Coordinates of C-alpha atoms in Angstrom, one line a residue:
Chain I
M1 CA 0.9 -46.4 7.4
D2 CA -0.9 -44.1 4.8
M3 CA -2.6 -41.8 6.8
N4 CA -5.6 -40.8 4.4
V5 CA -7.0 -37.2 6.6
V6 CA -10.8 -35.9 6.1
V7 CA -10.0 -32.1 7.1
C8 CA -13.9 -30.7 7.5
V9 CA -13.8 -27.2 6.4
K10 CA -16.1 -24.6 6.3
Q11 CA -16.9 -21.1 4.3
I12 CA -17.9 -18.5 5.8
P13 CA -18.9 -15.0 5.1
D14 CA -15.7 -13.1 6.2
P15 CA -16.1 -12.0 9.7
T16 CA -14.3 -8.9 9.2
A17 CA -17.3 -8.1 7.1
P18 CA -20.1 -6.3 7.9
Q19 CA -22.8 -9.5 8.4
A20 CA -26.2 -10.0 7.9
L21 CA -29.9 -12.0 9.4
D22 CA -32.1 -13.0 6.6
P23 CA -35.6 -11.0 7.9
A24 CA -37.6 -14.3 7.5
T25 CA -35.8 -17.1 8.7
G26 CA -33.3 -15.6 10.8
T27 CA -30.3 -17.7 9.6
L28 CA -27.1 -15.8 8.1
V29 CA -27.2 -14.6 4.5
R30 CA -24.6 -16.6 3.0
D31 CA -24.8 -15.2 -0.9
G32 CA -21.4 -13.2 -1.1
K33 CA -18.4 -14.4 -1.3
L34 CA -17.1 -16.8 1.1
I35 CA -14.0 -17.4 2.8
L36 CA -12.8 -20.7 4.8
D37 CA -13.3 -20.0 8.2
D38 CA -10.3 -19.7 10.5
S39 CA -10.7 -22.2 13.0
D40 CA -11.2 -24.7 10.1
A41 CA -7.1 -23.7 9.5
Y42 CA -5.7 -25.2 12.8
G43 CA -7.6 -28.9 11.2
V44 CA -6.0 -28.4 8.1
E45 CA -2.5 -27.5 9.1
M46 CA -2.6 -30.7 11.3
G47 CA -3.8 -33.3 9.1
L48 CA -1.5 -32.1 6.8
Q49 CA 1.4 -32.6 9.5
L50 CA -0.7 -36.0 10.2
A51 CA -0.4 -37.5 6.1
E52 CA 2.8 -35.8 5.8
Q53 CA 4.6 -38.1 9.4
S54 CA 3.1 -41.0 7.9
G55 CA 5.3 -40.6 4.9
G56 CA 2.4 -41.2 2.4
G57 CA -1.0 -40.1 3.6
E58 CA -2.3 -37.0 2.5
V59 CA -6.0 -34.7 3.3
T60 CA -9.0 -34.8 1.6
L61 CA -11.2 -31.6 2.0
V62 CA -15.1 -32.2 2.7
S63 CA -17.1 -29.0 2.7
M64 CA -20.7 -27.9 2.2
A65 CA -21.5 -24.7 0.9
P66 CA -23.9 -22.8 -1.0
N67 CA -23.7 -21.7 -4.9
A68 CA -20.6 -24.0 -5.4
E69 CA -18.5 -21.8 -3.5
T70 CA -14.7 -23.6 -3.9
S71 CA -12.8 -20.2 -2.7
G72 CA -12.2 -21.5 0.9
L73 CA -11.6 -24.8 -0.5
R74 CA -8.3 -22.7 -2.8
T75 CA -7.2 -21.8 0.7
A76 CA -7.2 -25.3 2.3
L77 CA -5.5 -26.8 -1.1
A78 CA -3.4 -23.9 -1.6
M79 CA -2.0 -25.0 2.4
G80 CA -1.1 -28.1 0.7
A81 CA -4.9 -30.5 0.8
A82 CA -4.5 -33.1 -2.0
K83 CA -8.5 -32.7 -3.4
A84 CA -12.2 -31.7 -2.1
I85 CA -15.3 -32.5 -2.0
L86 CA -17.5 -30.1 -2.4
V87 CA -21.4 -31.1 -1.6
S88 CA -23.4 -27.4 -2.6
D89 CA -27.6 -28.6 -3.7
P90 CA -29.9 -25.9 -3.3
L91 CA -32.0 -27.7 -1.6
L92 CA -29.3 -27.5 1.2
A93 CA -30.6 -23.9 1.5
G94 CA -32.5 -24.2 5.7
S95 CA -29.8 -27.1 6.7
D96 CA -30.3 -27.3 10.4
A97 CA -26.6 -28.6 12.1
L98 CA -28.0 -32.5 11.8
S99 CA -28.7 -32.1 8.5
T100 CA -25.7 -30.9 7.8
A101 CA -23.8 -33.7 9.6
K102 CA -25.5 -36.2 7.7
V103 CA -24.6 -34.8 4.1
L104 CA -20.8 -34.3 5.7
A105 CA -21.3 -37.8 6.7
K106 CA -22.3 -39.7 3.1
A107 CA -19.6 -37.6 1.2
I108 CA -16.5 -37.9 3.9
A109 CA -17.5 -41.8 3.7
R110 CA -16.7 -41.6 0.1
A111 CA -12.7 -40.6 0.5
N112 CA -13.0 -44.0 3.4
P113 CA -10.3 -41.7 5.8
D114 CA -8.6 -43.2 8.1
L115 CA -9.1 -39.8 10.6
V116 CA -11.8 -37.7 10.5
I117 CA -10.2 -33.6 11.6
A118 CA -13.1 -30.7 12.0
A119 CA -13.2 -27.5 14.3
T120 CA -14.9 -27.7 17.3
E121 CA -16.7 -25.6 16.0
S122 CA -17.2 -23.1 13.6
T123 CA -17.3 -18.9 13.6
D124 CA -20.4 -18.2 11.8
G125 CA -22.8 -21.0 13.5
Y126 CA -21.2 -21.8 16.6
T127 CA -23.6 -25.0 17.4
G128 CA -20.3 -27.3 18.0
T129 CA -22.3 -29.9 17.6
T130 CA -22.0 -31.5 13.8
P131 CA -19.1 -33.2 14.2
V132 CA -20.1 -35.4 17.0
Q133 CA -23.4 -36.0 14.8
V134 CA -20.7 -37.1 11.8
A135 CA -18.9 -39.4 14.0
E136 CA -21.9 -40.5 15.6
L137 CA -23.6 -41.3 11.7
L138 CA -20.1 -42.8 10.4
G139 CA -20.1 -44.8 13.3
M140 CA -16.9 -44.0 14.4
P141 CA -15.7 -43.0 18.3
S142 CA -15.5 -38.8 18.2
V143 CA -12.5 -36.4 20.5
T144 CA -13.5 -33.1 21.0
F145 CA -11.2 -30.4 21.9
A146 CA -7.7 -31.7 20.8
K147 CA -5.4 -29.1 21.8
K148 CA -2.3 -32.3 20.6
V149 CA -2.6 -35.1 18.4
T150 CA -0.6 -38.2 17.9
V151 CA -1.3 -41.0 16.1
Q152 CA 0.8 -44.1 17.2
G153 CA 0.2 -47.7 14.5
P154 CA -3.5 -47.9 14.5
A155 CA -4.8 -45.4 17.4
V156 CA -5.0 -41.6 18.2
H157 CA -3.5 -40.0 20.6
V158 CA -5.0 -37.0 22.1
E159 CA -5.2 -34.6 24.7
R160 CA -7.9 -33.2 25.1
Q161 CA -8.8 -29.6 26.2
T162 CA -10.9 -29.7 29.5
E163 CA -11.7 -26.8 32.2
A164 CA -9.1 -28.2 34.6
G165 CA -5.9 -28.6 32.2
F166 CA -6.9 -31.4 29.6
D167 CA -6.9 -35.4 29.2
E168 CA -5.6 -37.8 27.7
V169 CA -7.3 -39.9 25.2
E170 CA -6.5 -42.7 23.2
C171 CA -8.5 -43.9 21.0
P172 CA -8.6 -46.8 17.9
L173 CA -9.0 -45.9 14.4
P174 CA -10.8 -44.6 12.4
A175 CA -11.7 -41.6 14.1
V176 CA -13.3 -37.7 14.1
V177 CA -11.5 -35.2 16.0
T178 CA -12.2 -31.2 17.1
V179 CA -9.3 -29.6 17.5
T180 CA -8.8 -26.3 19.0
A181 CA -6.7 -23.4 17.9
G182 CA -4.0 -24.2 20.1
V183 CA -3.4 -27.6 18.4
V184 CA -1.0 -26.5 15.8
E185 CA -0.3 -22.8 13.6
P186 CA -1.3 -22.9 10.6
R187 CA 0.7 -22.9 7.2
Y188 CA 0.6 -19.7 5.1
P189 CA 0.0 -21.0 1.7
S190 CA 3.3 -20.5 -0.4
F191 CA 2.9 -19.4 -4.1
K192 CA 3.7 -22.6 -5.5
G193 CA 0.6 -24.3 -3.2
I194 CA -2.0 -21.4 -4.4
M195 CA -0.9 -21.8 -8.5
A196 CA -1.3 -25.6 -7.5
A197 CA -4.4 -25.0 -6.2
K198 CA -6.9 -24.5 -9.4
S199 CA -5.9 -27.6 -10.5
K200 CA -6.7 -30.0 -7.7
P201 CA -9.4 -32.0 -8.1
V202 CA -12.6 -30.6 -6.3
D203 CA -15.5 -33.6 -6.9
Q204 CA -18.9 -31.0 -6.7
L205 CA -21.4 -33.0 -5.4
S206 CA -25.8 -32.6 -5.1
I207 CA -27.4 -34.1 -2.5
A208 CA -28.5 -37.2 -5.0
D209 CA -25.0 -37.8 -6.2
L210 CA -24.6 -38.9 -2.2
G211 CA -28.2 -40.6 -2.0
L212 CA -30.1 -38.3 0.2
T213 CA -33.3 -36.7 -0.7
A214 CA -35.2 -33.4 -0.3
G215 CA -37.1 -34.7 2.8
E216 CA -34.1 -35.4 5.2
V217 CA -32.4 -32.0 4.6
G218 CA -32.3 -28.7 4.2
A219 CA -35.4 -27.2 5.1
G220 CA -37.5 -29.9 4.5
G221 CA -35.4 -31.7 6.8
A222 CA -34.4 -29.9 9.8
R223 CA -35.8 -30.5 13.1
Q224 CA -34.2 -26.7 14.1
Q225 CA -35.4 -23.7 13.8
V226 CA -34.8 -19.9 14.4
V227 CA -37.9 -18.9 15.9
D228 CA -36.8 -15.4 17.3
V229 CA -33.6 -13.3 17.1
S230 CA -32.6 -11.0 19.1
A231 CA -30.5 -8.3 20.0
A232 CA -26.8 -9.5 22.5
D233 CA -27.2 -7.0 25.8
E234 CA -25.2 -3.8 25.9
R235 CA -22.0 -4.8 27.5
K236 CA -21.7 -2.7 31.0
A237 CA -19.2 -0.3 32.0
G238 CA -16.5 -2.0 33.8
E239 CA -15.9 -0.8 37.2
V240 CA -12.8 1.7 37.7
V241 CA -11.1 0.8 40.5
V242 CA -8.8 4.0 41.2
D243 CA -6.0 3.2 43.3
E244 CA -6.0 5.0 47.0
G245 CA -2.5 2.8 48.3
D246 CA -5.9 -0.5 48.6
A247 CA -6.4 -1.3 45.0
H248 CA -4.6 -4.9 44.8
E249 CA -6.8 -5.5 47.3
R250 CA -10.0 -4.5 45.7
V251 CA -9.0 -6.1 42.7
V252 CA -8.3 -9.3 44.6
A253 CA -11.8 -9.1 46.5
F254 CA -13.2 -8.3 42.9
L255 CA -11.6 -11.3 40.8
E256 CA -12.2 -13.6 44.4
Q257 CA -15.8 -12.4 44.0
L258 CA -16.0 -14.0 40.1
K259 CA -13.7 -17.5 41.7
I260 CA -11.0 -16.1 39.1
V261 CA -8.5 -16.4 42.2
Chain F
M1 CA -12.5 -5.7 -20.0
D2 CA -12.6 -7.4 -17.3
F3 CA -10.9 -6.0 -13.6
R4 CA -11.2 -8.5 -11.9
P5 CA -7.9 -11.0 -10.4
T6 CA -8.0 -14.1 -11.2
E7 CA -8.4 -16.4 -7.8
E8 CA -5.1 -16.8 -7.6
Q9 CA -4.4 -12.9 -7.7
Q10 CA -6.8 -12.9 -4.8
M11 CA -5.0 -15.2 -2.6
L12 CA -1.2 -13.9 -3.0
R13 CA -2.5 -10.3 -2.2
D14 CA -4.6 -12.4 1.4
A15 CA -1.8 -14.5 2.0
V16 CA 1.5 -11.5 1.5
A17 CA -1.3 -9.6 3.3
S18 CA -1.9 -11.5 6.5
I19 CA 2.1 -12.3 6.6
A20 CA 2.9 -8.6 6.5
G21 CA 0.3 -7.3 8.8
R22 CA 2.0 -10.0 11.8
Y23 CA 4.9 -7.8 11.2
G24 CA 3.4 -4.7 10.5
H25 CA 4.5 -0.5 10.2
G26 CA 6.4 -1.2 13.8
Y27 CA 8.6 -3.0 13.1
Y28 CA 9.6 -2.0 10.0
V29 CA 10.1 1.3 11.9
E30 CA 12.4 -0.3 14.9
R31 CA 14.7 -1.7 11.7
A32 CA 15.1 1.3 10.1
R33 CA 15.9 2.8 13.0
A34 CA 18.3 0.8 14.4
G35 CA 19.9 1.1 11.6
Q36 CA 19.0 -3.1 10.7
K37 CA 17.2 -5.1 8.0
A38 CA 13.6 -6.5 7.3
D39 CA 15.3 -10.1 7.5
E40 CA 12.7 -12.2 9.3
L41 CA 10.3 -10.4 7.0
W42 CA 11.8 -10.4 4.1
N43 CA 13.3 -14.4 4.5
E44 CA 9.5 -15.0 5.1
L45 CA 7.6 -14.2 2.5
G46 CA 11.3 -15.3 0.2
Q47 CA 11.0 -19.0 2.0
A48 CA 6.9 -19.1 0.4
G49 CA 8.2 -18.4 -2.9
Y50 CA 6.7 -14.5 -2.7
L51 CA 9.8 -12.4 -3.4
G52 CA 10.9 -14.9 -6.3
V53 CA 6.7 -14.6 -8.7
N54 CA 7.4 -13.4 -11.7
V55 CA 11.1 -15.8 -11.6
P56 CA 10.2 -18.1 -14.9
E57 CA 9.3 -21.4 -13.2
A58 CA 12.0 -24.0 -15.1
Y59 CA 14.4 -22.3 -12.7
G60 CA 12.1 -22.3 -9.9
G61 CA 10.2 -19.3 -9.3
G62 CA 6.4 -18.4 -9.6
G63 CA 6.4 -18.4 -13.0
M64 CA 4.1 -15.5 -13.1
G65 CA 4.9 -11.8 -13.6
I66 CA 5.6 -7.8 -13.5
S67 CA 1.2 -7.8 -11.9
E68 CA 2.3 -10.1 -9.4
L69 CA 5.5 -8.6 -8.4
A70 CA 3.1 -5.3 -8.1
I71 CA 0.7 -7.1 -5.4
V72 CA 3.0 -8.2 -3.4
V73 CA 4.9 -5.0 -3.1
E74 CA 1.6 -3.2 -2.7
E75 CA 0.6 -5.5 0.1
L76 CA 3.7 -5.4 1.7
A77 CA 3.7 -1.5 1.9
H78 CA -0.4 -0.9 2.3
A79 CA 0.6 -3.0 5.8
G80 CA 3.2 -0.2 6.5
C81 CA 6.7 -1.9 5.0
P82 CA 7.7 -0.8 1.9
L83 CA 10.6 -2.9 1.1
L84 CA 12.8 -0.5 -1.1
L85 CA 14.8 -4.2 -2.7
L86 CA 12.3 -5.5 -4.0
V87 CA 12.5 -2.8 -6.6
V88 CA 15.5 -3.3 -7.5
S89 CA 16.2 -7.1 -7.0
P90 CA 13.3 -8.8 -8.4
A91 CA 11.4 -6.7 -10.6
I92 CA 15.6 -5.2 -12.2
C93 CA 17.8 -7.5 -12.0
A94 CA 15.7 -10.7 -12.2
T95 CA 13.6 -9.3 -14.7
I96 CA 16.8 -9.1 -17.2
I97 CA 18.9 -12.0 -16.5
A98 CA 16.1 -13.7 -17.5
R99 CA 15.4 -12.3 -20.3
F100 CA 19.2 -11.7 -21.4
G101 CA 21.1 -14.2 -19.2
S102 CA 23.4 -16.7 -20.9
E103 CA 21.5 -21.0 -19.8
A104 CA 25.0 -20.4 -17.0
Q105 CA 24.2 -16.9 -15.9
K106 CA 20.1 -18.0 -15.4
E107 CA 20.8 -21.1 -13.8
R108 CA 23.6 -19.6 -11.4
W109 CA 21.4 -16.5 -10.1
L110 CA 17.4 -17.6 -10.8
P111 CA 17.4 -20.3 -8.4
R112 CA 17.8 -17.7 -5.6
F113 CA 16.4 -14.8 -6.8
A114 CA 13.0 -17.7 -6.6
T115 CA 14.1 -18.0 -3.1
A116 CA 14.9 -14.4 -2.9
E117 CA 18.0 -15.7 -0.8
L118 CA 20.6 -13.8 -3.4
K119 CA 19.3 -10.1 -3.3
M120 CA 21.6 -8.2 -5.9
A121 CA 21.8 -4.7 -6.3
F122 CA 21.4 -2.1 -9.2
A123 CA 24.0 0.7 -10.1
I124 CA 22.8 2.8 -13.0
T125 CA 22.8 6.4 -11.8
E126 CA 26.4 8.4 -11.6
P127 CA 26.9 11.5 -10.5
D128 CA 27.5 12.9 -13.6
A129 CA 25.2 10.9 -15.2
G130 CA 21.6 11.0 -13.6
S131 CA 19.0 10.2 -15.8
N132 CA 20.9 10.7 -19.0
S133 CA 22.5 7.4 -19.9
H134 CA 24.8 7.6 -23.1
L135 CA 26.8 9.4 -20.2
I136 CA 27.6 6.9 -18.2
S137 CA 30.9 7.1 -17.5
T138 CA 32.0 3.8 -15.8
T139 CA 34.3 2.0 -18.1
A140 CA 35.2 -1.5 -18.7
S141 CA 37.5 -2.1 -20.4
R142 CA 38.4 -5.9 -21.9
D143 CA 41.7 -7.3 -20.4
G144 CA 42.4 -11.2 -21.4
D145 CA 39.3 -13.2 -20.0
V146 CA 38.4 -10.1 -18.0
Y147 CA 37.0 -6.9 -17.9
R148 CA 38.3 -3.9 -15.4
L149 CA 35.7 -1.9 -14.3
N150 CA 36.3 1.9 -13.2
G151 CA 34.2 5.0 -11.8
T152 CA 31.6 5.6 -9.3
K153 CA 28.2 4.7 -9.1
Y154 CA 25.9 6.6 -6.3
Y155 CA 22.5 6.3 -4.9
I156 CA 23.0 2.9 -5.4
S157 CA 19.9 1.2 -2.8
G158 CA 20.8 -1.7 -0.1
C159 CA 24.9 -2.2 -1.2
D160 CA 25.1 -3.1 2.0
E161 CA 22.8 -6.1 2.2
A162 CA 23.4 -7.2 -1.6
E163 CA 25.0 -10.1 -2.6
A164 CA 25.8 -8.8 -6.2
V165 CA 25.6 -5.9 -7.8
L166 CA 24.6 -5.3 -11.3
V167 CA 26.6 -2.8 -12.9
V168 CA 25.5 -0.3 -16.1
T169 CA 29.3 0.5 -18.0
R170 CA 30.3 2.2 -20.9
T171 CA 32.5 0.0 -22.8
G172 CA 32.7 1.8 -25.8
T173 CA 31.7 4.6 -27.6
D174 CA 29.5 4.9 -30.7
P175 CA 31.4 6.7 -33.9
D176 CA 28.4 8.2 -35.2
T177 CA 26.6 9.3 -32.5
G178 CA 29.2 9.7 -30.0
R179 CA 27.0 8.0 -27.5
G180 CA 28.4 5.2 -25.0
R181 CA 28.5 2.1 -25.9
L182 CA 26.9 0.1 -22.9
S183 CA 27.9 -3.6 -21.2
L184 CA 26.0 -5.3 -17.6
F185 CA 27.9 -7.1 -15.7
V186 CA 26.7 -8.6 -12.5
V187 CA 30.1 -7.6 -9.5
D188 CA 29.6 -10.0 -6.3
L189 CA 29.9 -7.1 -3.7
D190 CA 33.4 -8.7 -2.0
T191 CA 35.5 -8.0 -4.9
P192 CA 38.7 -6.2 -4.4
G193 CA 38.4 -2.9 -5.1
I194 CA 34.8 -2.0 -4.5
E195 CA 34.5 0.9 -1.9
M196 CA 30.7 1.8 -0.7
T197 CA 29.7 4.8 1.1
L198 CA 27.0 5.3 3.0
I199 CA 25.1 8.5 2.1
P200 CA 22.8 9.5 4.9
V201 CA 19.1 10.6 3.8
E202 CA 16.1 11.3 5.4
I203 CA 14.2 8.6 4.8
V204 CA 13.4 5.6 7.3
A205 CA 13.7 2.2 5.7
P206 CA 15.8 -1.0 6.6
E207 CA 17.8 -0.6 2.6
K208 CA 20.4 2.3 3.3
Q209 CA 21.9 4.1 -0.1
F210 CA 25.4 4.2 -1.3
T211 CA 28.3 5.6 -3.4
L212 CA 29.9 2.7 -5.1
F213 CA 33.9 3.0 -5.8
F214 CA 35.3 1.1 -8.3
D215 CA 38.5 1.3 -8.7
D216 CA 40.5 -1.4 -11.5
V217 CA 37.8 -3.9 -10.6
V218 CA 38.7 -7.7 -11.5
V219 CA 35.5 -8.9 -13.0
P220 CA 35.5 -12.7 -15.2
A221 CA 33.9 -12.1 -18.5
D222 CA 30.9 -14.4 -17.9
R223 CA 29.7 -11.7 -15.8
L224 CA 29.3 -10.3 -18.9
L225 CA 25.0 -10.6 -19.6
G226 CA 24.1 -10.9 -22.9
V227 CA 26.7 -9.7 -25.9
E228 CA 28.8 -6.7 -25.2
G229 CA 27.0 -3.4 -26.1
D230 CA 23.8 -4.3 -26.4
G231 CA 23.8 -2.7 -22.4
L232 CA 21.1 -0.2 -23.0
R233 CA 18.2 -2.3 -24.5
Q234 CA 18.9 -4.4 -21.6
V235 CA 18.8 -1.6 -18.9
F236 CA 15.3 -0.6 -20.6
F237 CA 13.9 -4.1 -20.5
G238 CA 14.4 -3.9 -16.5
L239 CA 13.1 0.5 -16.2
N240 CA 9.5 -0.7 -16.5
P241 CA 8.8 -3.4 -14.1
E242 CA 11.2 -0.7 -12.3
R243 CA 8.0 1.8 -12.8
I244 CA 5.6 -0.7 -12.1
I245 CA 6.6 -1.8 -8.6
T246 CA 7.4 1.6 -7.6
A247 CA 4.2 2.2 -8.1
A248 CA 2.9 -0.4 -6.6
T249 CA 5.3 1.0 -3.7
A250 CA 3.2 4.6 -3.7
S251 CA 0.0 3.1 -3.5
G252 CA 0.4 0.9 -0.7
I253 CA 1.5 3.3 1.2
G254 CA -1.4 6.0 0.1
R255 CA -3.4 2.8 0.9
Y256 CA -1.2 2.9 4.3
A257 CA -2.4 6.7 5.1
L258 CA -5.4 6.6 4.1
D259 CA -6.3 3.6 6.4
K260 CA -4.8 5.4 9.4
A261 CA -6.4 8.5 8.3
S262 CA -10.0 6.5 8.5
A263 CA -10.2 5.3 11.4
Y264 CA -8.9 8.1 12.7
A265 CA -11.4 10.7 11.4
R266 CA -14.8 7.8 12.5
D267 CA -13.1 7.7 15.7
R268 CA -11.8 11.3 17.0
S269 CA -14.8 13.5 18.1
V270 CA -14.9 16.8 18.5
W271 CA -16.8 18.9 20.0
G272 CA -19.3 15.9 19.6
A273 CA -18.8 14.2 16.7
P274 CA -15.9 12.2 14.4
I275 CA -14.0 14.4 13.2
G276 CA -15.1 12.7 9.6
T277 CA -18.4 14.0 10.1
H278 CA -16.9 17.4 8.9
Q279 CA -16.0 17.6 5.3
G280 CA -13.4 19.7 5.3
L281 CA -11.6 16.6 6.5
S282 CA -13.7 14.1 4.4
H283 CA -13.6 14.9 1.8
P284 CA -10.0 15.3 1.1
L285 CA -9.2 12.2 2.1
A286 CA -11.9 11.1 -0.7
K287 CA -10.2 13.3 -2.9
A288 CA -7.3 11.0 -2.1
K289 CA -8.6 7.9 -1.8
V290 CA -9.8 8.6 -5.5
D291 CA -6.1 9.0 -6.7
V292 CA -4.8 6.8 -4.9
E293 CA -8.0 4.1 -6.8
L294 CA -6.5 6.1 -10.2
A295 CA -2.8 5.5 -10.0
R296 CA -4.0 1.6 -8.8
L297 CA -5.7 1.5 -11.9
M298 CA -3.0 2.6 -14.2
C299 CA -0.2 0.6 -12.4
A300 CA -2.6 -2.4 -13.2
K301 CA -2.4 -1.6 -16.7
A302 CA 1.1 -1.2 -16.6
A303 CA 1.4 -4.4 -15.2
W304 CA -0.8 -6.2 -17.7
A305 CA 1.0 -4.5 -20.8
Y306 CA 4.2 -6.1 -19.6
D307 CA 3.5 -8.9 -18.9
S308 CA 1.5 -9.3 -22.2
G309 CA 3.8 -8.3 -23.8
A310 CA 1.9 -5.5 -25.5
D311 CA 4.3 -3.2 -27.3
A312 CA 7.6 -1.7 -25.9
G313 CA 5.9 2.1 -25.9
Q314 CA 2.5 0.9 -24.8
A315 CA 4.1 -0.5 -21.5
G316 CA 6.4 2.0 -21.4
E317 CA 3.8 5.3 -21.2
A318 CA 1.7 3.2 -19.6
A319 CA 4.6 2.2 -16.6
N320 CA 5.5 6.0 -16.3
M321 CA 2.2 7.4 -16.0
A322 CA 1.8 4.7 -13.3
K323 CA 4.7 5.7 -11.5
Y324 CA 3.8 9.7 -12.0
A325 CA 0.0 8.8 -10.6
A326 CA 1.2 6.8 -7.8
A327 CA 4.3 8.7 -6.0
E328 CA 1.3 11.7 -6.5
A329 CA -1.0 10.2 -4.8
A330 CA 1.1 8.7 -1.9
L331 CA 2.6 12.0 -1.5
A332 CA -1.2 13.5 -1.0
A333 CA -2.6 10.6 0.4
L334 CA -0.3 10.5 3.3
D335 CA -0.3 15.1 3.8
Q336 CA -3.8 14.3 4.2
A337 CA -3.2 11.7 6.4
I338 CA -1.0 13.7 9.3
Q339 CA -3.6 16.6 8.0
T340 CA -6.2 14.3 9.7
H341 CA -4.4 12.9 13.0
G342 CA -4.3 17.0 13.9
G343 CA -0.4 17.0 15.8
N344 CA -0.7 13.0 16.6
G345 CA 0.0 13.4 12.5
L346 CA 3.8 14.1 13.2
S347 CA 4.2 11.9 16.3
S348 CA 6.2 8.9 15.9
E349 CA 3.2 6.8 17.4
Y350 CA 1.1 7.3 14.5
G351 CA 3.2 6.2 12.0
L352 CA 2.5 8.4 9.0
A353 CA 5.5 11.0 9.1
D354 CA 8.2 8.5 9.2
L355 CA 6.9 7.9 5.7
W356 CA 6.9 11.1 4.3
G357 CA 10.9 10.3 3.0
M358 CA 10.3 6.8 0.8
A359 CA 6.7 8.5 -0.5
R360 CA 8.4 11.9 -1.0
L361 CA 11.6 9.9 -2.8
M362 CA 9.6 8.4 -5.5
R363 CA 8.5 11.5 -7.0
T364 CA 11.9 11.6 -7.1
A365 CA 13.2 7.5 -8.5
P366 CA 13.5 6.4 -10.1
V367 CA 12.5 9.0 -12.4
S368 CA 11.6 11.6 -11.7
R369 CA 7.7 13.7 -12.6
E370 CA 9.4 15.8 -14.4
M371 CA 11.5 13.8 -17.1
I372 CA 8.2 11.8 -17.4
L373 CA 6.5 14.6 -18.2
N374 CA 8.4 15.6 -20.2
F375 CA 8.3 11.7 -21.9
V376 CA 3.8 12.0 -21.9
A377 CA 5.0 15.7 -23.3
Q378 CA 6.6 14.3 -26.4
H379 CA 5.7 10.7 -26.9
S380 CA 2.3 10.5 -25.9
L381 CA 1.3 14.6 -26.8
G382 CA 3.4 14.9 -30.2
L383 CA 4.9 17.9 -28.7
P384 CA 8.5 19.3 -29.7
R385 CA 11.8 17.6 -27.4
S386 CA 12.5 19.0 -25.0
Y387 CA 16.0 18.1 -24.4

């Protein structure tokens, strides 16, 4: 069976560059160049492997970004994705997680995928809620925190990371699966992949193209608001254990107190 | 005039930086000191097509130019892994073969340059003929279906890891000028009659230097590149890429040194303030930064001039200037980085002093600082020829 996989990818400000919050909205400033969220590279790789294993499928990227940004998409296209759907619309400014999920779900539906893959959470937003909202809006089951994904016939088998170990989950397709950084090792794009990326189609859509209105998405549709931003507590200095012959006992006692051992 | 890289060039830079960053200078030095090669790095880059970016697409290469190869090489050096063989194998040998090889020769070698499975050394320098190619005394004489090569080549990089060597020989003498008529041959390094001797040098690099002796080495006539006697023109075609890729390597070393120095100067505190606060350290680093960036600009211009087929004079002038500027800038940046680190600058741990030999080499090779100044004086300024 040809597996057509949609991978949700987020294009984010470079995490290694200095970041700023918009003082008015408390949200991240995203005016500069955006790059592929590293956590999405795992999903792209997983999607590519599943499509390749199926023999004839392909990976379609779905992304929502300001200013028709494609830099991050090109990176994923260079890795081997076949095409991309990019939703970019000034009316999307101020979107919350649910608004984003509505947009992504509409865009994903156009690709009619067998499987939707997303990261467990983005590196810049960290809400971790968008993929399951997408699944709900698409009427698909969702399996989160996958550390291993295989497709057998009409079902996806997932090893789902838990605190204690992992669950084995089987789920009918189509489905939404979120993957952790442990799922596969992302490939580097080859030079041919880089050269081919430019000519791969990026279908750029507005919210009107998706049949959405300004009241449903963007700042107008947002139900979530950043009401306050405060600095994180300074990390406190650690405890220095000087070895006087009993250091190992004190370290173990400390770890026991934290319930780590 | 648009100085922005293309999206592909930026992605190429990011990808190579990311791969090379995973290996890093520690890997490079460890391999070099153990007398080993940087095979894992070379193979990973090669398989992804990054070492064949300038090989024509029809032969499986990236179909781009020296600009793209310069990006690859610079990012490798920036990660602390300046690979000397890249100056030779893809920059000189692949370029010359792609330009002057017969169809059969191109099909034979270029696809393996594209994946970098083929490493080819380049042999022009001789003990008695340094920068003066007209004095080359290694001869190739036709003998039926073969040529017989005799002579000695000097300071040939990477002979122990290369499969073949592109050799510049003399096949005749111009009766009017008395100058040698040169011809190029691709010779397998395991051909009987070839001997190589290691030249110990104080450069910490995986690539070693060799003297190559040719004692009646029989080479099939189909290993002659292009037409007999056309060698000088062919060589010149490969020398601008050689200078540009050397400049890119030096630029990368300069950036590596400046990254290390500025990180250290931000972090290291003496008397309550980071040492980078003091202009005695910050200004020399700032100056080194300016010089490295100027060199990179000239390197990009030279690569552009070469790739766009601008007149050879313009490309040659820019390539020479880029090589000069980048070598000087890299040495100055490395020197200042060592100075910034105080005693640590000479320690093995900080990974600076071990690059001195490599950076210093670039003031000397592939063409010396003085020969470039001669060239600029004569060709750019119209001054009388000095030699």
